[in-house]
Short mmCIF file of N, CA and C in Angstrom, two decimals:
data_model
loop_
_atom_site.label_atom_id
_atom_site.label_comp_id
_atom_site.label_asym_id
_atom_site.label_seq_id
_atom_site.Cartn_x
_atom_site.Cartn_y
_atom_site.Cartn_z
N MET A 1 0.89 29.13 8.52
CA MET A 1 1.86 29.71 7.62
C MET A 1 1.68 28.73 6.32
N VAL A 2 1.20 27.66 6.14
CA VAL A 2 1.09 27.24 4.57
C VAL A 2 0.45 28.10 4.34
N MET A 3 -1.14 28.04 4.50
CA MET A 3 -2.05 28.14 3.86
C MET A 3 -1.94 30.22 2.83
N PRO A 4 -1.20 31.10 3.39
CA PRO A 4 -0.67 31.89 1.96
C PRO A 4 -0.22 31.43 1.16
N LEU A 5 0.78 30.55 0.85
CA LEU A 5 1.46 29.80 0.03
C LEU A 5 1.06 28.42 -0.62
N ARG A 6 -0.46 28.28 -0.47
CA ARG A 6 -1.09 26.82 -0.98
C ARG A 6 -1.41 26.76 -1.98
N HIS A 7 -1.33 28.02 -3.33
CA HIS A 7 -1.71 28.05 -4.61
C HIS A 7 0.14 27.95 -4.92
N THR A 8 1.39 28.28 -4.78
CA THR A 8 2.69 27.76 -5.39
C THR A 8 3.40 27.04 -4.68
N LEU A 9 2.83 26.31 -3.80
CA LEU A 9 3.33 25.20 -2.14
C LEU A 9 3.79 23.96 -3.39
N ASN A 10 4.72 23.66 -3.71
CA ASN A 10 5.10 22.56 -4.86
C ASN A 10 5.36 21.41 -3.79
N ALA A 11 5.98 21.55 -2.97
CA ALA A 11 6.78 20.51 -2.16
C ALA A 11 6.01 20.71 -0.36
N LEU A 12 5.78 19.45 0.82
CA LEU A 12 5.97 20.05 1.71
C LEU A 12 6.43 19.08 3.03
N LEU A 13 7.24 19.41 3.78
CA LEU A 13 7.43 18.77 4.47
C LEU A 13 7.28 18.33 5.92
N LEU A 14 6.98 17.23 6.28
CA LEU A 14 5.89 17.21 7.74
C LEU A 14 6.83 15.97 8.26
N GLU A 15 6.65 16.44 9.89
CA GLU A 15 7.46 15.95 10.99
C GLU A 15 7.13 14.53 11.36
N THR A 16 5.60 14.56 11.18
CA THR A 16 4.62 13.15 11.17
C THR A 16 3.21 12.93 10.55
N ILE A 17 3.00 12.06 9.80
CA ILE A 17 2.29 12.30 8.98
C ILE A 17 0.90 10.81 9.18
N PRO A 18 -0.43 11.68 9.74
CA PRO A 18 -0.92 12.50 9.37
C PRO A 18 -1.31 13.33 10.09
N ASP A 19 -0.71 13.48 11.43
CA ASP A 19 -0.93 14.02 12.65
C ASP A 19 -0.38 15.61 12.26
N HIS A 20 0.70 15.82 11.66
CA HIS A 20 0.90 17.12 12.27
C HIS A 20 0.31 17.81 10.72
N ILE A 21 -0.24 16.86 9.65
CA ILE A 21 -1.42 17.90 8.83
C ILE A 21 -2.59 18.76 9.40
N PRO A 22 -2.23 20.32 9.83
CA PRO A 22 -3.33 21.15 10.27
C PRO A 22 -4.61 20.56 9.96
N THR A 23 -5.67 20.74 10.52
CA THR A 23 -7.32 19.96 10.20
C THR A 23 -7.53 21.21 9.39
N ALA A 24 -7.59 22.26 8.89
CA ALA A 24 -7.78 23.62 8.60
C ALA A 24 -7.34 22.81 6.67
N LEU A 25 -5.95 22.26 6.77
CA LEU A 25 -4.93 22.61 5.57
C LEU A 25 -5.45 21.29 5.14
N ALA A 26 -5.76 19.99 5.90
CA ALA A 26 -6.62 18.68 5.52
C ALA A 26 -7.15 18.48 4.07
N GLY A 27 -8.16 19.35 4.45
CA GLY A 27 -9.28 19.06 3.10
C GLY A 27 -8.81 20.06 1.83
N LYS A 28 -8.10 20.99 1.87
CA LYS A 28 -7.65 21.49 0.85
C LYS A 28 -6.95 21.25 -0.21
N VAL A 29 -7.20 21.60 -1.64
CA VAL A 29 -6.81 21.07 -2.51
C VAL A 29 -5.19 22.21 -2.86
N LEU A 30 -4.13 21.79 -2.90
CA LEU A 30 -2.86 22.80 -2.72
C LEU A 30 -2.74 22.76 -4.36
N PRO A 31 -3.52 23.17 -5.74
CA PRO A 31 -2.90 23.02 -6.85
C PRO A 31 -1.77 22.51 -7.63
N LYS A 32 -0.42 23.10 -6.75
CA LYS A 32 0.85 22.45 -7.16
C LYS A 32 1.36 22.07 -6.19
N LEU A 33 0.73 21.46 -5.48
CA LEU A 33 1.69 20.55 -4.54
C LEU A 33 1.88 19.24 -4.90
N ARG A 34 3.22 18.71 -5.29
CA ARG A 34 3.38 17.28 -5.94
C ARG A 34 4.43 16.49 -4.76
N VAL A 35 4.43 17.59 -3.83
CA VAL A 35 5.82 15.77 -3.19
C VAL A 35 5.39 16.17 -1.87
N ILE A 36 5.30 15.44 -0.88
CA ILE A 36 5.04 15.35 0.62
C ILE A 36 6.11 14.48 0.89
N ARG A 37 6.78 14.71 1.86
CA ARG A 37 8.05 14.39 2.61
C ARG A 37 7.72 14.19 4.15
N SER A 38 7.92 12.81 4.92
CA SER A 38 7.23 12.47 6.44
C SER A 38 8.84 12.16 6.66
N ILE A 39 8.89 12.20 7.91
CA ILE A 39 9.93 11.62 8.66
C ILE A 39 9.35 10.77 9.76
N HIS A 40 8.08 10.80 10.46
CA HIS A 40 7.70 9.72 11.32
C HIS A 40 6.32 9.28 10.47
N ILE A 41 5.65 8.46 10.83
CA ILE A 41 4.24 7.89 10.20
C ILE A 41 3.13 7.64 11.52
N THR A 42 1.96 8.05 11.68
CA THR A 42 1.64 7.43 13.00
C THR A 42 0.68 6.12 12.49
N ALA A 43 0.61 5.27 13.54
CA ALA A 43 0.58 3.89 13.23
C ALA A 43 -1.36 3.80 12.75
N LYS A 44 -1.71 4.32 13.98
CA LYS A 44 -3.24 4.77 13.31
C LYS A 44 -3.76 5.71 12.73
N PRO A 45 -4.66 5.20 11.87
CA PRO A 45 -5.41 4.19 11.75
C PRO A 45 -4.42 3.65 10.59
N ARG A 46 -4.08 2.07 10.53
CA ARG A 46 -3.60 1.34 9.91
C ARG A 46 -3.34 1.18 8.42
N ARG A 47 -4.20 1.68 8.01
CA ARG A 47 -4.38 2.10 6.45
C ARG A 47 -4.43 3.92 6.08
N PRO A 48 -3.96 3.78 4.86
CA PRO A 48 -3.95 5.72 5.20
C PRO A 48 -4.70 6.16 4.51
N ILE A 49 -5.95 6.01 5.37
CA ILE A 49 -7.09 6.89 4.87
C ILE A 49 -7.14 8.58 4.63
N TRP A 50 -6.09 8.96 4.65
CA TRP A 50 -5.68 10.01 4.72
C TRP A 50 -5.43 10.50 3.39
N PHE A 51 -4.86 9.41 2.46
CA PHE A 51 -5.17 9.32 0.88
C PHE A 51 -5.67 10.42 0.08
N GLN A 52 -6.95 9.99 1.46
CA GLN A 52 -8.38 10.54 0.53
C GLN A 52 -8.70 12.02 0.80
N TRP A 53 -7.71 12.53 1.57
CA TRP A 53 -7.75 13.60 2.09
C TRP A 53 -7.46 14.62 0.99
N GLY A 54 -7.82 16.22 0.30
CA GLY A 54 -7.80 17.29 -0.77
C GLY A 54 -6.28 17.61 -0.59
N ILE A 55 -5.64 17.65 0.58
CA ILE A 55 -4.06 18.15 0.26
C ILE A 55 -3.63 17.06 -0.15
N PHE A 56 -3.86 15.80 -0.46
CA PHE A 56 -3.02 14.35 -1.43
C PHE A 56 -3.92 14.87 -2.91
N ARG A 57 -4.66 15.46 -3.60
CA ARG A 57 -5.23 15.10 -4.77
C ARG A 57 -4.31 15.44 -5.53
N THR A 58 -3.28 16.19 -5.25
CA THR A 58 -2.34 16.55 -6.45
C THR A 58 -0.95 16.30 -6.30
N VAL A 59 -0.39 14.85 -5.18
CA VAL A 59 0.68 14.68 -4.88
C VAL A 59 0.91 13.99 -5.46
N GLU A 60 1.96 13.55 -6.36
CA GLU A 60 2.41 12.45 -7.11
C GLU A 60 4.03 11.55 -6.46
N VAL A 61 4.67 12.50 -5.93
CA VAL A 61 5.91 11.93 -5.13
C VAL A 61 5.46 11.91 -3.43
N PHE A 62 5.80 10.70 -2.62
CA PHE A 62 5.59 10.62 -1.07
C PHE A 62 6.99 10.40 -1.10
N ILE A 63 7.72 11.10 0.20
CA ILE A 63 8.91 10.60 0.76
C ILE A 63 8.70 10.04 2.15
N ALA A 64 9.59 9.09 2.62
CA ALA A 64 9.25 8.71 3.91
C ALA A 64 10.74 8.05 4.40
N ASN A 65 11.37 7.92 5.77
CA ASN A 65 12.28 7.13 6.00
C ASN A 65 12.20 6.22 6.45
N TYR A 66 12.71 5.11 5.84
CA TYR A 66 12.85 3.52 5.57
C TYR A 66 12.60 3.27 7.12
N PRO A 67 13.13 3.83 8.03
CA PRO A 67 13.24 2.75 9.11
C PRO A 67 11.98 3.14 10.17
N ASN A 68 11.37 4.27 9.61
CA ASN A 68 10.39 4.32 10.52
C ASN A 68 8.93 3.96 9.82
N ALA A 69 8.96 3.77 8.39
CA ALA A 69 8.19 3.47 7.85
C ALA A 69 7.76 1.81 7.12
N LYS A 70 9.00 1.39 7.17
CA LYS A 70 9.11 0.08 6.51
C LYS A 70 7.79 -0.64 6.65
N GLY A 71 7.55 -1.26 8.68
CA GLY A 71 6.58 -2.05 8.97
C GLY A 71 5.09 -1.42 8.53
N TYR A 72 4.42 -0.14 8.70
CA TYR A 72 3.27 0.92 8.13
C TYR A 72 3.10 0.25 6.95
N TRP A 73 3.97 0.49 6.14
CA TRP A 73 3.64 0.10 4.31
C TRP A 73 3.13 -1.22 4.12
N GLU A 74 4.47 -1.91 4.52
CA GLU A 74 4.16 -3.35 4.59
C GLU A 74 3.26 -3.96 5.12
N SER A 75 2.20 -3.65 5.98
CA SER A 75 1.17 -3.94 6.48
C SER A 75 -0.14 -2.92 5.92
N ALA A 76 0.20 -1.82 5.87
CA ALA A 76 -0.98 -1.11 4.82
C ALA A 76 -1.50 -1.80 3.36
N LEU A 77 -0.16 -1.78 2.66
CA LEU A 77 -0.38 -2.30 1.22
C LEU A 77 -0.97 -3.87 0.89
N LYS A 78 -0.40 -4.12 2.11
CA LYS A 78 -0.93 -5.57 1.89
C LYS A 78 -2.81 -6.26 1.13
N ASP A 79 -3.60 -5.34 1.86
CA ASP A 79 -4.90 -5.53 1.74
C ASP A 79 -5.33 -4.72 0.97
N ILE A 80 -5.38 -5.54 -0.88
CA ILE A 80 -5.63 -4.40 -1.74
C ILE A 80 -7.09 -3.85 -1.95
N ASN A 81 -8.10 -4.60 -1.16
CA ASN A 81 -9.41 -4.00 -1.44
C ASN A 81 -9.58 -2.99 -0.28
N LYS A 82 -9.14 -2.66 0.30
CA LYS A 82 -9.54 -1.76 1.59
C LYS A 82 -8.84 -0.46 1.18
N LEU A 83 -7.55 -0.25 0.49
CA LEU A 83 -7.05 0.80 0.36
C LEU A 83 -6.90 1.62 -0.90
N LYS A 84 -7.62 3.05 -0.72
CA LYS A 84 -7.39 4.08 -1.63
C LYS A 84 -6.31 4.87 -1.66
N LYS A 85 -5.78 4.55 -2.47
CA LYS A 85 -4.01 5.97 -3.13
C LYS A 85 -4.83 7.10 -3.36
N ALA A 86 -3.98 7.77 -3.25
CA ALA A 86 -4.21 9.66 -3.66
C ALA A 86 -4.37 9.32 -4.92
N PRO A 87 -4.98 10.15 -5.63
CA PRO A 87 -5.16 9.79 -7.20
C PRO A 87 -3.98 10.24 -8.01
N LYS A 88 -2.92 10.86 -8.15
CA LYS A 88 -1.78 11.17 -8.95
C LYS A 88 -0.64 10.35 -8.28
N LEU A 89 -0.55 9.50 -7.12
CA LEU A 89 0.08 9.79 -6.91
C LEU A 89 1.06 8.09 -7.55
N LYS A 90 2.48 8.18 -7.93
CA LYS A 90 3.12 7.42 -8.90
C LYS A 90 4.39 6.53 -8.33
N HIS A 91 4.56 7.92 -7.49
CA HIS A 91 6.51 7.77 -6.97
C HIS A 91 6.31 7.46 -5.07
N PHE A 92 7.33 6.28 -4.74
CA PHE A 92 7.40 6.40 -3.40
C PHE A 92 8.35 6.42 -3.24
N ILE A 93 9.11 7.84 -2.27
CA ILE A 93 10.65 7.01 -1.93
C ILE A 93 11.04 6.90 -0.75
N PHE A 94 11.66 5.71 -0.42
CA PHE A 94 12.45 5.42 0.68
C PHE A 94 13.69 6.29 1.39
N ILE A 95 14.24 6.41 2.39
CA ILE A 95 15.38 7.12 2.56
C ILE A 95 16.06 5.98 3.23
N THR A 96 16.80 5.71 3.00
CA THR A 96 17.79 4.82 3.69
C THR A 96 18.66 4.80 5.25
N HIS A 97 19.24 5.80 4.79
CA HIS A 97 19.84 6.30 5.61
C HIS A 97 21.04 5.29 5.80
N ASN A 98 20.92 4.42 4.91
CA ASN A 98 22.15 3.07 4.82
C ASN A 98 22.31 3.13 3.96
N SER A 99 23.91 2.94 3.17
CA SER A 99 24.10 2.19 1.78
C SER A 99 24.30 1.08 1.90
N LYS A 100 23.73 0.14 2.29
CA LYS A 100 23.92 -1.60 2.52
C LYS A 100 22.39 -1.45 2.00
N ILE A 101 21.72 -0.42 2.43
CA ILE A 101 20.05 -0.99 1.81
C ILE A 101 19.73 -0.54 0.55
N LYS A 102 19.75 -1.30 -0.63
CA LYS A 102 19.52 -1.01 -1.99
C LYS A 102 18.13 -0.51 -2.16
N SER A 103 17.39 -1.47 -1.44
CA SER A 103 15.66 -1.80 -2.16
C SER A 103 15.18 -3.07 -1.09
N ASN A 104 14.02 -3.55 -0.93
CA ASN A 104 13.35 -3.99 -0.14
C ASN A 104 12.32 -4.72 -1.79
N PRO A 105 12.57 -5.53 -2.05
CA PRO A 105 11.94 -6.70 -3.33
C PRO A 105 10.97 -6.61 -2.15
N ILE A 106 10.03 -6.56 -1.03
CA ILE A 106 8.45 -6.88 -0.63
C ILE A 106 7.98 -5.74 -0.79
N LEU A 107 8.50 -4.41 -0.54
CA LEU A 107 7.98 -3.11 -0.70
C LEU A 107 7.58 -3.08 -2.38
N VAL A 108 8.95 -3.44 -2.89
CA VAL A 108 8.81 -2.87 -4.38
C VAL A 108 7.61 -3.56 -5.14
N GLU A 109 7.38 -4.86 -4.76
CA GLU A 109 6.29 -5.64 -5.30
C GLU A 109 4.89 -5.17 -4.62
N LEU A 110 4.64 -4.98 -3.30
CA LEU A 110 3.34 -3.97 -2.78
C LEU A 110 2.81 -2.46 -3.56
N PHE A 111 4.09 -2.40 -3.89
CA PHE A 111 3.50 -0.81 -4.44
C PHE A 111 3.46 -1.14 -6.15
N LYS A 112 4.01 -1.93 -6.34
CA LYS A 112 4.10 -1.83 -7.70
C LYS A 112 2.50 -2.38 -8.15
N ALA A 113 1.93 -3.05 -7.24
CA ALA A 113 0.41 -3.61 -7.32
C ALA A 113 -0.61 -2.55 -7.30
N TRP A 114 -0.13 -1.68 -6.74
CA TRP A 114 -0.70 -0.48 -6.47
C TRP A 114 -0.60 0.85 -7.56
N GLY A 115 0.06 0.60 -8.71
CA GLY A 115 0.85 1.42 -9.64
C GLY A 115 1.92 2.68 -9.02
N ILE A 116 2.13 2.34 -8.22
CA ILE A 116 3.59 3.18 -7.87
C ILE A 116 4.85 2.48 -7.84
N VAL A 117 5.81 3.05 -8.61
CA VAL A 117 7.08 2.83 -8.70
C VAL A 117 8.02 3.08 -6.83
N CYS A 118 8.33 2.25 -6.41
CA CYS A 118 9.04 2.36 -4.94
C CYS A 118 10.23 2.52 -5.45
N HIS A 119 11.19 3.91 -4.96
CA HIS A 119 12.49 4.19 -5.04
C HIS A 119 13.47 3.86 -4.04
N PHE A 120 14.44 3.38 -3.74
CA PHE A 120 15.31 3.58 -2.50
C PHE A 120 16.50 4.62 -2.42
N ARG A 121 16.59 5.60 -1.39
CA ARG A 121 18.01 6.16 -1.52
C ARG A 121 18.64 6.20 -0.08
N THR A 122 20.19 6.70 0.16
CA THR A 122 20.77 6.74 1.20
C THR A 122 20.19 8.19 1.54
N GLU A 123 19.99 9.27 0.75
CA GLU A 123 19.96 10.31 1.40
C GLU A 123 18.76 11.04 0.30
N MET A 124 18.79 12.23 0.51
CA MET A 124 17.95 12.84 -0.38
C MET A 124 17.25 14.11 0.22
N ASN A 125 18.74 15.62 -0.41
CA ASN A 125 18.06 16.89 0.88
C ASN A 125 17.24 17.39 -0.68
N HIS A 126 16.90 18.37 -0.24
CA HIS A 126 15.83 19.60 -0.47
C HIS A 126 15.92 19.62 -2.05
N ILE A 127 17.25 19.87 -2.64
CA ILE A 127 17.94 19.77 -4.24
C ILE A 127 17.35 18.86 -4.91
N ASP A 128 18.17 17.28 -4.28
CA ASP A 128 17.36 16.30 -4.60
C ASP A 128 16.38 16.22 -4.75
N VAL A 129 15.48 16.54 -4.09
CA VAL A 129 14.02 16.28 -4.13
C VAL A 129 13.29 17.03 -5.39
N LEU A 130 13.58 18.76 -5.66
CA LEU A 130 13.65 19.19 -7.07
C LEU A 130 14.07 18.90 -7.84
N ASN A 131 15.46 18.12 -8.38
CA ASN A 131 15.95 17.67 -9.51
C ASN A 131 14.74 16.20 -9.47
N PHE A 132 14.60 15.39 -9.14
CA PHE A 132 13.85 14.56 -9.10
C PHE A 132 12.24 14.63 -9.79
N ILE A 133 11.26 16.13 -9.23
CA ILE A 133 10.47 16.67 -9.87
C ILE A 133 10.57 16.79 -11.59
N ASP A 134 12.02 17.39 -11.88
CA ASP A 134 12.75 18.01 -12.83
C ASP A 134 12.52 17.06 -13.96
N ARG A 135 13.20 15.83 -13.67
CA ARG A 135 13.03 14.89 -14.04
C ARG A 135 11.87 14.10 -14.51
N LEU A 136 10.59 14.30 -13.37
CA LEU A 136 9.66 13.50 -13.53
C LEU A 136 8.97 14.35 -14.42
N ASP A 137 8.73 16.01 -14.97
CA ASP A 137 8.64 16.84 -15.73
C ASP A 137 9.10 16.75 -17.17
N GLU A 138 10.36 15.54 -17.05
CA GLU A 138 11.08 15.93 -18.39
C GLU A 138 10.34 14.58 -18.97
N VAL A 139 10.16 13.49 -18.36
CA VAL A 139 9.49 12.23 -18.47
C VAL A 139 8.11 12.63 -18.93
N VAL A 140 7.29 13.04 -18.83
CA VAL A 140 5.97 13.47 -19.27
C VAL A 140 6.11 14.01 -20.21
N VAL A 141 7.30 15.40 -20.53
CA VAL A 141 7.03 16.10 -21.99
C VAL A 141 7.66 14.73 -23.05
N GLU A 142 8.40 14.16 -22.98
CA GLU A 142 9.48 13.38 -23.67
C GLU A 142 7.96 12.33 -23.87
N SER A 143 7.68 11.79 -23.29
CA SER A 143 5.75 10.92 -24.01
C SER A 143 5.20 11.32 -24.37
N LYS A 144 4.86 13.43 -24.30
CA LYS A 144 3.96 13.23 -25.16
C LYS A 144 4.38 13.95 -26.64
N THR A 145 5.83 14.24 -26.43
CA THR A 145 6.66 14.58 -27.66
C THR A 145 6.72 12.89 -28.45
N LEU A 146 6.80 11.63 -28.10
CA LEU A 146 7.16 10.48 -28.59
C LEU A 146 5.25 10.19 -29.08
N GLU A 147 4.07 10.74 -28.24
CA GLU A 147 3.01 10.54 -28.75
C GLU A 147 2.26 11.36 -30.45
N HIS A 148 2.91 12.34 -30.37
CA HIS A 148 2.28 13.50 -31.51
C HIS A 148 3.40 13.10 -32.59
#
């Protein structure tokens, strides 16, 4: 289903990562894919070795459900020598589903050590995701304008 769209797809929602990435798709580079959102995460392997798969080569934003992924990422990010991040990954957004959870200082610092900005949102629909991507584009344009 995704393969015919591989040259135009800019966001992909998966139920479980990495298990629900089809083998035929995992090694492919999707040139416009910038966002992957996952509801669940498979705890094995403990480190996200799948960040090295072709499908992640262009991903800039990873969105995960906080209750399902918090423990996985706290553990996976602690060993700085064993993790290789996706080459363009710059933003990680946790969807908390709870207005009382504004941040997690441990996760913020762990992601920061990897050069990734960690965000927390109560909820985020597809329009919010597209708006976030647009804001990323605006920042890139502004920084290029300031340099010249």
